[in-house]
CSV table of C-alpha atoms and ligand atoms in Angstrom, one decimal:
chain,number,residue,atom,x,y,z
A,15,MET,CA,-19.5,-10.0,21.1
A,16,LYS,CA,-21.4,-8.9,17.5
A,17,ILE,CA,-18.8,-8.8,15.0
A,18,THR,CA,-19.3,-7.6,11.2
A,19,VAL,CA,-16.9,-8.8,8.7
A,20,ILE,CA,-17.4,-7.4,5.2
A,21,HIS,CA,-15.6,-9.2,3.2
A,22,GLY,CA,-14.0,-6.9,-0.3
A,23,GLN,CA,-14.1,-9.3,-3.0
A,24,ASN,CA,-16.6,-12.5,-3.0
A,25,HIS,CA,-14.6,-15.4,-3.0
A,26,LYS,CA,-13.2,-17.2,-0.4
A,27,GLY,CA,-9.1,-17.0,-0.7
A,28,ASN,CA,-6.5,-15.8,1.1
A,29,THR,CA,-8.0,-12.8,2.8
A,30,TYR,CA,-10.9,-14.1,3.8
A,31,MET,CA,-9.7,-17.4,5.5
A,32,ILE,CA,-7.5,-14.7,7.4
A,33,ALA,CA,-10.5,-12.1,8.6
A,34,HIS,CA,-12.9,-15.4,9.4
A,35,GLU,CA,-10.4,-17.0,11.2
A,36,LEU,CA,-9.8,-13.8,13.2
A,37,ALA,CA,-13.5,-13.2,13.6
A,38,GLU,CA,-14.3,-17.3,15.0
A,39,LYS,CA,-11.4,-16.7,18.0
A,40,ILE,CA,-12.7,-13.4,18.6
A,41,GLY,CA,-16.2,-15.3,19.2
A,42,GLY,CA,-19.5,-14.4,19.0
A,43,GLU,CA,-22.2,-13.5,16.6
A,44,VAL,CA,-20.3,-13.2,13.3
A,45,THR,CA,-21.9,-11.9,10.2
A,46,GLU,CA,-20.7,-11.9,6.7
A,47,PHE,CA,-20.8,-10.1,3.6
A,48,PHE,CA,-19.1,-10.3,0.6
A,49,LEU,CA,-18.4,-7.7,-2.0
A,50,PRO,CA,-20.1,-7.3,-4.9
A,51,ARG,CA,-22.7,-10.5,-4.6
A,52,ASP,CA,-24.2,-8.6,-1.4
A,53,PHE,CA,-23.7,-5.3,-2.3
A,54,ASP,CA,-22.7,-4.1,-6.2
A,55,GLU,CA,-23.2,-0.6,-6.1
A,56,PRO,CA,-20.9,2.5,-7.4
A,57,CYS,CA,-22.0,5.9,-5.9
A,58,LEU,CA,-23.7,8.0,-8.5
A,59,GLY,CA,-22.0,11.2,-7.3
A,60,CYS,CA,-25.3,12.9,-7.1
A,61,TRP,CA,-25.7,14.3,-3.5
A,62,THR,CA,-28.2,13.3,-2.3
A,63,CYS,CA,-26.6,11.9,0.9
A,64,PHE,CA,-24.5,14.7,1.8
A,65,ASN,CA,-28.2,17.5,0.2
A,66,LYS,CA,-30.4,15.5,2.2
A,67,ASP,CA,-29.5,12.1,4.3
A,68,LEU,CA,-28.0,8.7,3.1
A,69,THR,CA,-32.2,7.1,3.8
A,70,HIS,CA,-32.3,8.5,0.2
A,71,CYS,CA,-28.8,7.2,-1.2
A,72,PRO,CA,-30.8,5.5,-4.7
A,73,HIS,CA,-28.8,2.4,-3.6
A,74,TYR,CA,-29.9,2.9,0.5
A,75,LYS,CA,-32.3,-0.3,0.5
A,76,LYS,CA,-29.4,-2.6,-0.9
A,77,LEU,CA,-26.9,-0.5,1.1
A,78,LYS,CA,-29.5,-1.4,4.3
A,79,PRO,CA,-28.2,-4.6,5.9
A,80,LEU,CA,-25.3,-4.0,6.0
A,81,MET,CA,-25.2,-0.5,7.3
A,82,ASP,CA,-27.4,-2.1,10.3
A,83,ALA,CA,-24.9,-4.7,10.7
A,84,MET,CA,-21.7,-2.3,11.2
A,85,ASP,CA,-23.7,0.1,13.0
A,86,GLU,CA,-25.0,-2.9,15.7
A,87,ALA,CA,-21.8,-4.2,15.1
A,88,ASP,CA,-19.3,-3.6,18.7
A,89,VAL,CA,-16.0,-5.1,15.9
A,90,VAL,CA,-16.1,-4.3,12.2
A,91,ILE,CA,-13.3,-6.5,10.2
A,92,LEU,CA,-13.0,-4.3,7.1
A,93,ALA,CA,-10.9,-7.1,4.4
A,94,SER,CA,-10.2,-6.8,1.3
A,95,PRO,CA,-6.5,-8.1,-1.1
A,96,VAL,CA,-4.3,-6.1,-2.9
A,97,TYR,CA,-5.1,-4.7,-6.0
A,98,VAL,CA,-2.3,-3.6,-7.4
A,99,TYR,CA,-1.5,-2.0,-4.4
A,100,HIS,CA,-5.1,-0.8,-2.8
A,101,ALA,CA,-8.7,-2.0,-1.9
A,102,THR,CA,-10.8,-3.5,-4.2
A,103,GLY,CA,-12.5,-1.8,-6.1
A,104,GLN,CA,-15.8,-3.0,-4.5
A,105,MET,CA,-14.7,-2.0,-1.4
A,106,MET,CA,-13.9,1.5,-2.3
A,107,SER,CA,-16.9,1.6,-3.9
A,108,PHE,CA,-18.8,0.3,-0.5
A,109,LEU,CA,-16.8,3.0,0.7
A,110,ASP,CA,-18.1,5.3,-1.1
A,111,HIS,CA,-21.1,4.8,0.7
A,112,PHE,CA,-20.5,6.1,3.9
A,113,GLY,CA,-18.5,9.7,2.9
A,114,THR,CA,-21.5,11.8,4.8
A,115,ARG,CA,-20.8,9.9,7.5
A,116,TRP,CA,-17.0,11.2,7.8
A,117,MET,CA,-16.6,13.0,10.8
A,118,VAL,CA,-17.1,16.3,9.3
A,119,HIS,CA,-20.2,15.6,8.4
A,120,ARG,CA,-22.6,13.3,9.6
A,121,PRO,CA,-21.6,11.0,12.0
A,122,ASP,CA,-23.0,8.4,13.4
A,123,ALA,CA,-22.8,7.9,17.6
A,124,ARG,CA,-22.5,4.7,18.2
A,125,ALA,CA,-19.3,4.2,16.0
A,126,PHE,CA,-17.2,5.5,18.6
A,127,GLN,CA,-18.1,3.3,20.7
A,128,LYS,CA,-16.5,0.3,18.4
A,129,GLN,CA,-13.4,-1.7,17.4
A,130,GLY,CA,-12.4,-1.9,13.8
A,131,VAL,CA,-9.8,-4.4,11.8
A,132,ALA,CA,-8.2,-3.6,8.5
A,133,ILE,CA,-7.0,-6.8,7.0
A,134,ALA,CA,-5.4,-6.7,3.2
A,135,THR,CA,-3.0,-9.8,1.6
A,136,ALA,CA,-1.0,-9.2,-1.0
A,137,ALA,CA,1.8,-11.7,-2.6
A,138,GLY,CA,4.3,-9.3,-1.9
A,139,GLY,CA,3.8,-5.8,-1.4
A,140,GLY,CA,0.7,-3.2,-1.2
A,141,MET,CA,-1.1,-4.2,2.1
A,142,ALA,CA,0.4,-0.8,4.0
A,143,SER,CA,-1.9,1.4,1.3
A,144,THR,CA,-4.1,-1.4,1.4
A,145,THR,CA,-4.3,-1.0,5.4
A,146,LYS,CA,-4.9,2.6,4.9
A,147,ASP,CA,-8.2,2.6,2.6
A,148,LEU,CA,-9.0,1.0,5.0
A,149,TYR,CA,-8.3,2.8,7.8
A,150,HIS,CA,-8.8,6.2,6.4
A,151,SER,CA,-13.5,5.3,6.5
A,152,MET,CA,-13.5,3.8,10.0
A,153,PHE,CA,-10.9,6.9,11.2
A,154,PHE,CA,-13.3,9.5,9.4
A,155,TRP,CA,-16.0,7.8,11.1
A,156,GLY,CA,-14.8,8.3,14.1
A,157,TYR,CA,-13.6,4.5,15.2
A,158,PRO,CA,-11.9,4.8,17.8
A,159,ARG,CA,-9.7,1.5,18.2
A,160,ILE,CA,-8.6,0.5,14.6
A,161,TYR,CA,-5.7,-2.6,14.4
A,162,ARG,CA,-4.8,-4.0,10.8
A,163,MET,CA,-3.0,-6.6,9.2
A,164,GLY,CA,-1.4,-7.2,6.6
A,165,PHE,CA,0.6,-10.7,4.8
A,166,ALA,CA,2.3,-10.9,1.9
A,167,VAL,CA,1.1,-14.7,1.8
A,168,ARG,CA,3.4,-15.1,-1.7
A,169,ALA,CA,0.4,-17.5,-3.0
A,170,ALA,CA,-2.6,-17.3,-4.9
A,171,LYS,CA,-4.6,-19.5,-3.3
A,172,PRO,CA,-5.0,-20.9,0.6
A,173,SER,CA,-3.3,-23.8,-0.5
A,174,GLU,CA,-0.4,-22.3,-1.4
A,175,ILE,CA,0.8,-20.1,1.8
A,176,PRO,CA,3.7,-21.2,2.7
A,177,GLU,CA,3.6,-23.6,5.4
A,178,ASP,CA,6.3,-20.0,8.0
A,179,ILE,CA,3.9,-17.9,7.0
A,180,GLN,CA,0.9,-19.5,7.7
A,181,LYS,CA,2.2,-19.7,11.2
A,182,LYS,CA,2.6,-16.4,11.8
A,183,ILE,CA,-0.6,-15.5,10.4
A,184,HIS,CA,-2.8,-18.1,12.9
A,185,GLN,CA,-0.6,-16.3,15.5
A,186,GLU,CA,-1.0,-12.9,14.5
A,187,THR,CA,-4.6,-14.0,14.2
A,188,ASP,CA,-4.7,-15.0,18.1
A,189,ARG,CA,-2.9,-11.9,19.4
A,190,MET,CA,-5.2,-9.9,18.0
A,191,ALA,CA,-8.9,-11.3,19.0
A,192,ALA,CA,-6.8,-11.4,22.8
A,193,LYS,CA,-6.2,-8.0,22.4
A,194,ILE,CA,-10.3,-7.1,21.0
A,195,ARG,CA,-11.5,-9.0,23.9
A,196,LYS,CA,-9.2,-7.7,26.3
A,197,ASN,CA,-10.3,-3.9,24.7
A,198,HIS,CA,-14.2,-3.5,25.2
A,199,ALA,CA,-15.9,0.3,25.0
A,200,PRO,CA,-16.6,2.5,26.8
A,201,PHE,CA,-13.9,3.9,25.0
A,202,LYS,CA,-12.1,6.5,25.1
A,203,PRO,CA,-11.0,8.9,21.1
A,204,THR,CA,-7.5,9.0,21.3
A,205,LEU,CA,-5.7,12.5,20.8
A,206,LYS,CA,-6.1,11.8,17.0
A,207,THR,CA,-9.8,11.8,17.6
A,208,ARG,CA,-9.9,14.8,19.5
A,209,MET,CA,-7.4,16.6,18.0
A,210,TRP,CA,-9.9,16.3,14.7
A,211,PHE,CA,-13.4,16.2,16.8
A,212,SER,CA,-11.6,20.3,17.4
A,213,MET,CA,-11.1,20.5,14.1
A,214,ILE,CA,-13.8,20.4,12.6
A,215,ARG,CA,-16.2,21.9,14.6
A,216,TRP,CA,-13.8,25.3,15.0
A,217,MET,CA,-14.0,25.3,10.6
A,218,HIS,CA,-17.8,25.3,11.5
A,219,LYS,CA,-18.6,27.5,13.9
A,220,ALA,CA,-16.2,29.9,11.9
A,221,PHE,CA,-17.1,29.8,8.6
A,222,TRP,CA,-18.8,26.1,7.3
A,223,LYS,CA,-22.3,26.5,7.8
A,224,PHE,CA,-23.1,23.6,5.6
A,225,GLU,CA,-26.4,22.1,5.9
A,226,PRO,CA,-27.8,19.5,6.8
A,227,ASP,CA,-24.2,18.9,8.7
A,228,TYR,CA,-24.2,21.7,10.5
A,229,GLY,CA,-28.4,21.1,12.2
A,230,TYR,CA,-26.5,17.5,12.8
A,231,TRP,CA,-24.0,18.6,14.7
A,232,GLU,CA,-26.3,21.8,16.5
A,233,GLU,CA,-28.9,18.8,17.8
A,234,HIS,CA,-26.3,16.7,19.8
A,235,GLY,CA,-24.6,19.4,21.2
A,236,TRP,CA,-22.0,19.1,19.3
A,237,HIS,CA,-21.1,22.7,18.8
A,238,GLY,CA,-20.9,22.9,22.5
A,239,LYS,CA,-20.0,20.9,25.6
A,240,ASN,CA,-21.0,17.6,24.6
A,241,ARG,CA,-19.1,14.7,22.6
A,242,PRO,CA,-20.5,11.4,20.5
A,243,TRP,CA,-17.9,10.0,22.9
A,244,LYS,CA,-19.7,10.5,25.6
A,245,VAL,CA,-22.2,7.7,26.5
A,246,LYS,CA,-24.1,7.0,29.9
A,247,ARG,CA,-22.0,5.0,31.9
A,248,LYS,CA,-24.6,1.5,34.2
A,249,LYS,CA,-24.5,2.9,38.0
A,250,ARG,CA,-22.9,-0.6,39.7
A,251,GLY,CA,-24.4,-2.7,42.1
B,18,FMN,C1,-6.1,-7.7,-10.0
B,18,FMN,C2,-5.3,-8.5,-9.1
B,18,FMN,C3,-4.3,-7.3,-8.4
B,18,FMN,C4,-3.5,-7.3,-7.8
B,18,FMN,N1,-2.1,-6.7,-7.5
B,18,FMN,C5,-1.0,-7.2,-5.9
B,18,FMN,C6,-0.3,-5.8,-6.0
B,18,FMN,O1,-0.4,-4.6,-6.4
B,18,FMN,N2,0.8,-6.6,-5.5
B,18,FMN,C7,1.2,-8.0,-4.8
B,18,FMN,O2,1.5,-8.5,-3.9
B,18,FMN,N3,-0.7,-9.2,-4.8
B,18,FMN,C8,-1.9,-8.3,-6.3
B,18,FMN,N4,-2.1,-9.0,-6.6
B,18,FMN,C9,-1.8,-10.2,-5.6
B,18,FMN,C10,-3.0,-11.2,-4.3
B,18,FMN,O3,-3.3,-9.8,-4.1
B,18,FMN,C11,-3.0,-11.8,-3.3
B,18,FMN,O4,-2.7,-13.2,-3.7
B,18,FMN,C12,-3.8,-12.0,-2.6
B,18,FMN,O5,-3.3,-12.7,-1.5
B,18,FMN,C13,-5.3,-12.6,-3.0
B,18,FMN,O6,-5.9,-12.8,-1.7
B,18,FMN,P1,-7.5,-13.5,-2.4
B,18,FMN,O7,-7.0,-14.7,-1.9
B,18,FMN,O8,-8.2,-13.5,-1.1
B,18,FMN,O9,-8.2,-12.5,-3.2
B,18,FMN,C14,-3.2,-9.0,-7.0
B,18,FMN,C15,-3.6,-9.8,-7.4
B,18,FMN,C16,-5.1,-8.8,-9.1
B,18,FMN,C17,-6.6,-10.2,-8.8
């Protein structure tokens, strides 16, 4: 399996420890990026990605290695410490760059065959809102399987995490890795994805003919009967 991890911080602290441990336990080719070390640009709000294409984004050259690694991965892990109840600013800035990949605009069909994991650690609270920040992007990119892992570690660094919590973390990463290894493409979309897709399709056709999104959907046949999750299955034997 190809696994890409985007760390929402530069340092190797509590969140890194868990995300890295999970990636290693899943096993395969692991590629890791750290923010802001590997991508440090805030979205400029220039709308170039929406009006033209992501390749025209002023930050495209810096973004491309991370984007390619995510596009080629079977599993994408987005991990962030909780900063004031949400994902870190640098993680949110990174995710802003993929607004154009949201289902309503121009999703990449490969997204509909990926597993995603949202990981957050906090001293005490904010894991649910932080994993939700990460979940929202993965869901609207089209990921069919998204798992959330949040831990209140009661510590500023891994060596301070109480033993019982450490044990729980190791058990959870074991369980999650086994689940991810067992699940593999081709995936069927969830009911929630199908409902969102149908609603957007209807919206496009009824009143929202925003280009180049509309043309992109036409080109892929999504306004007709084709769907991004329909993949050609290999013939057996
Ligand atoms: C700027 C900042 C904001 C934080 N906000 C919260 C918070 O809202 N809730 C919380 O429980 N812990 C909060 N924490 C604590 C961290 O989320 C927690 O220690 C986390 O495990 C650190 O992960 P790391 O070692 O990967 O950086 C905050 C820490 C920092 C530095």
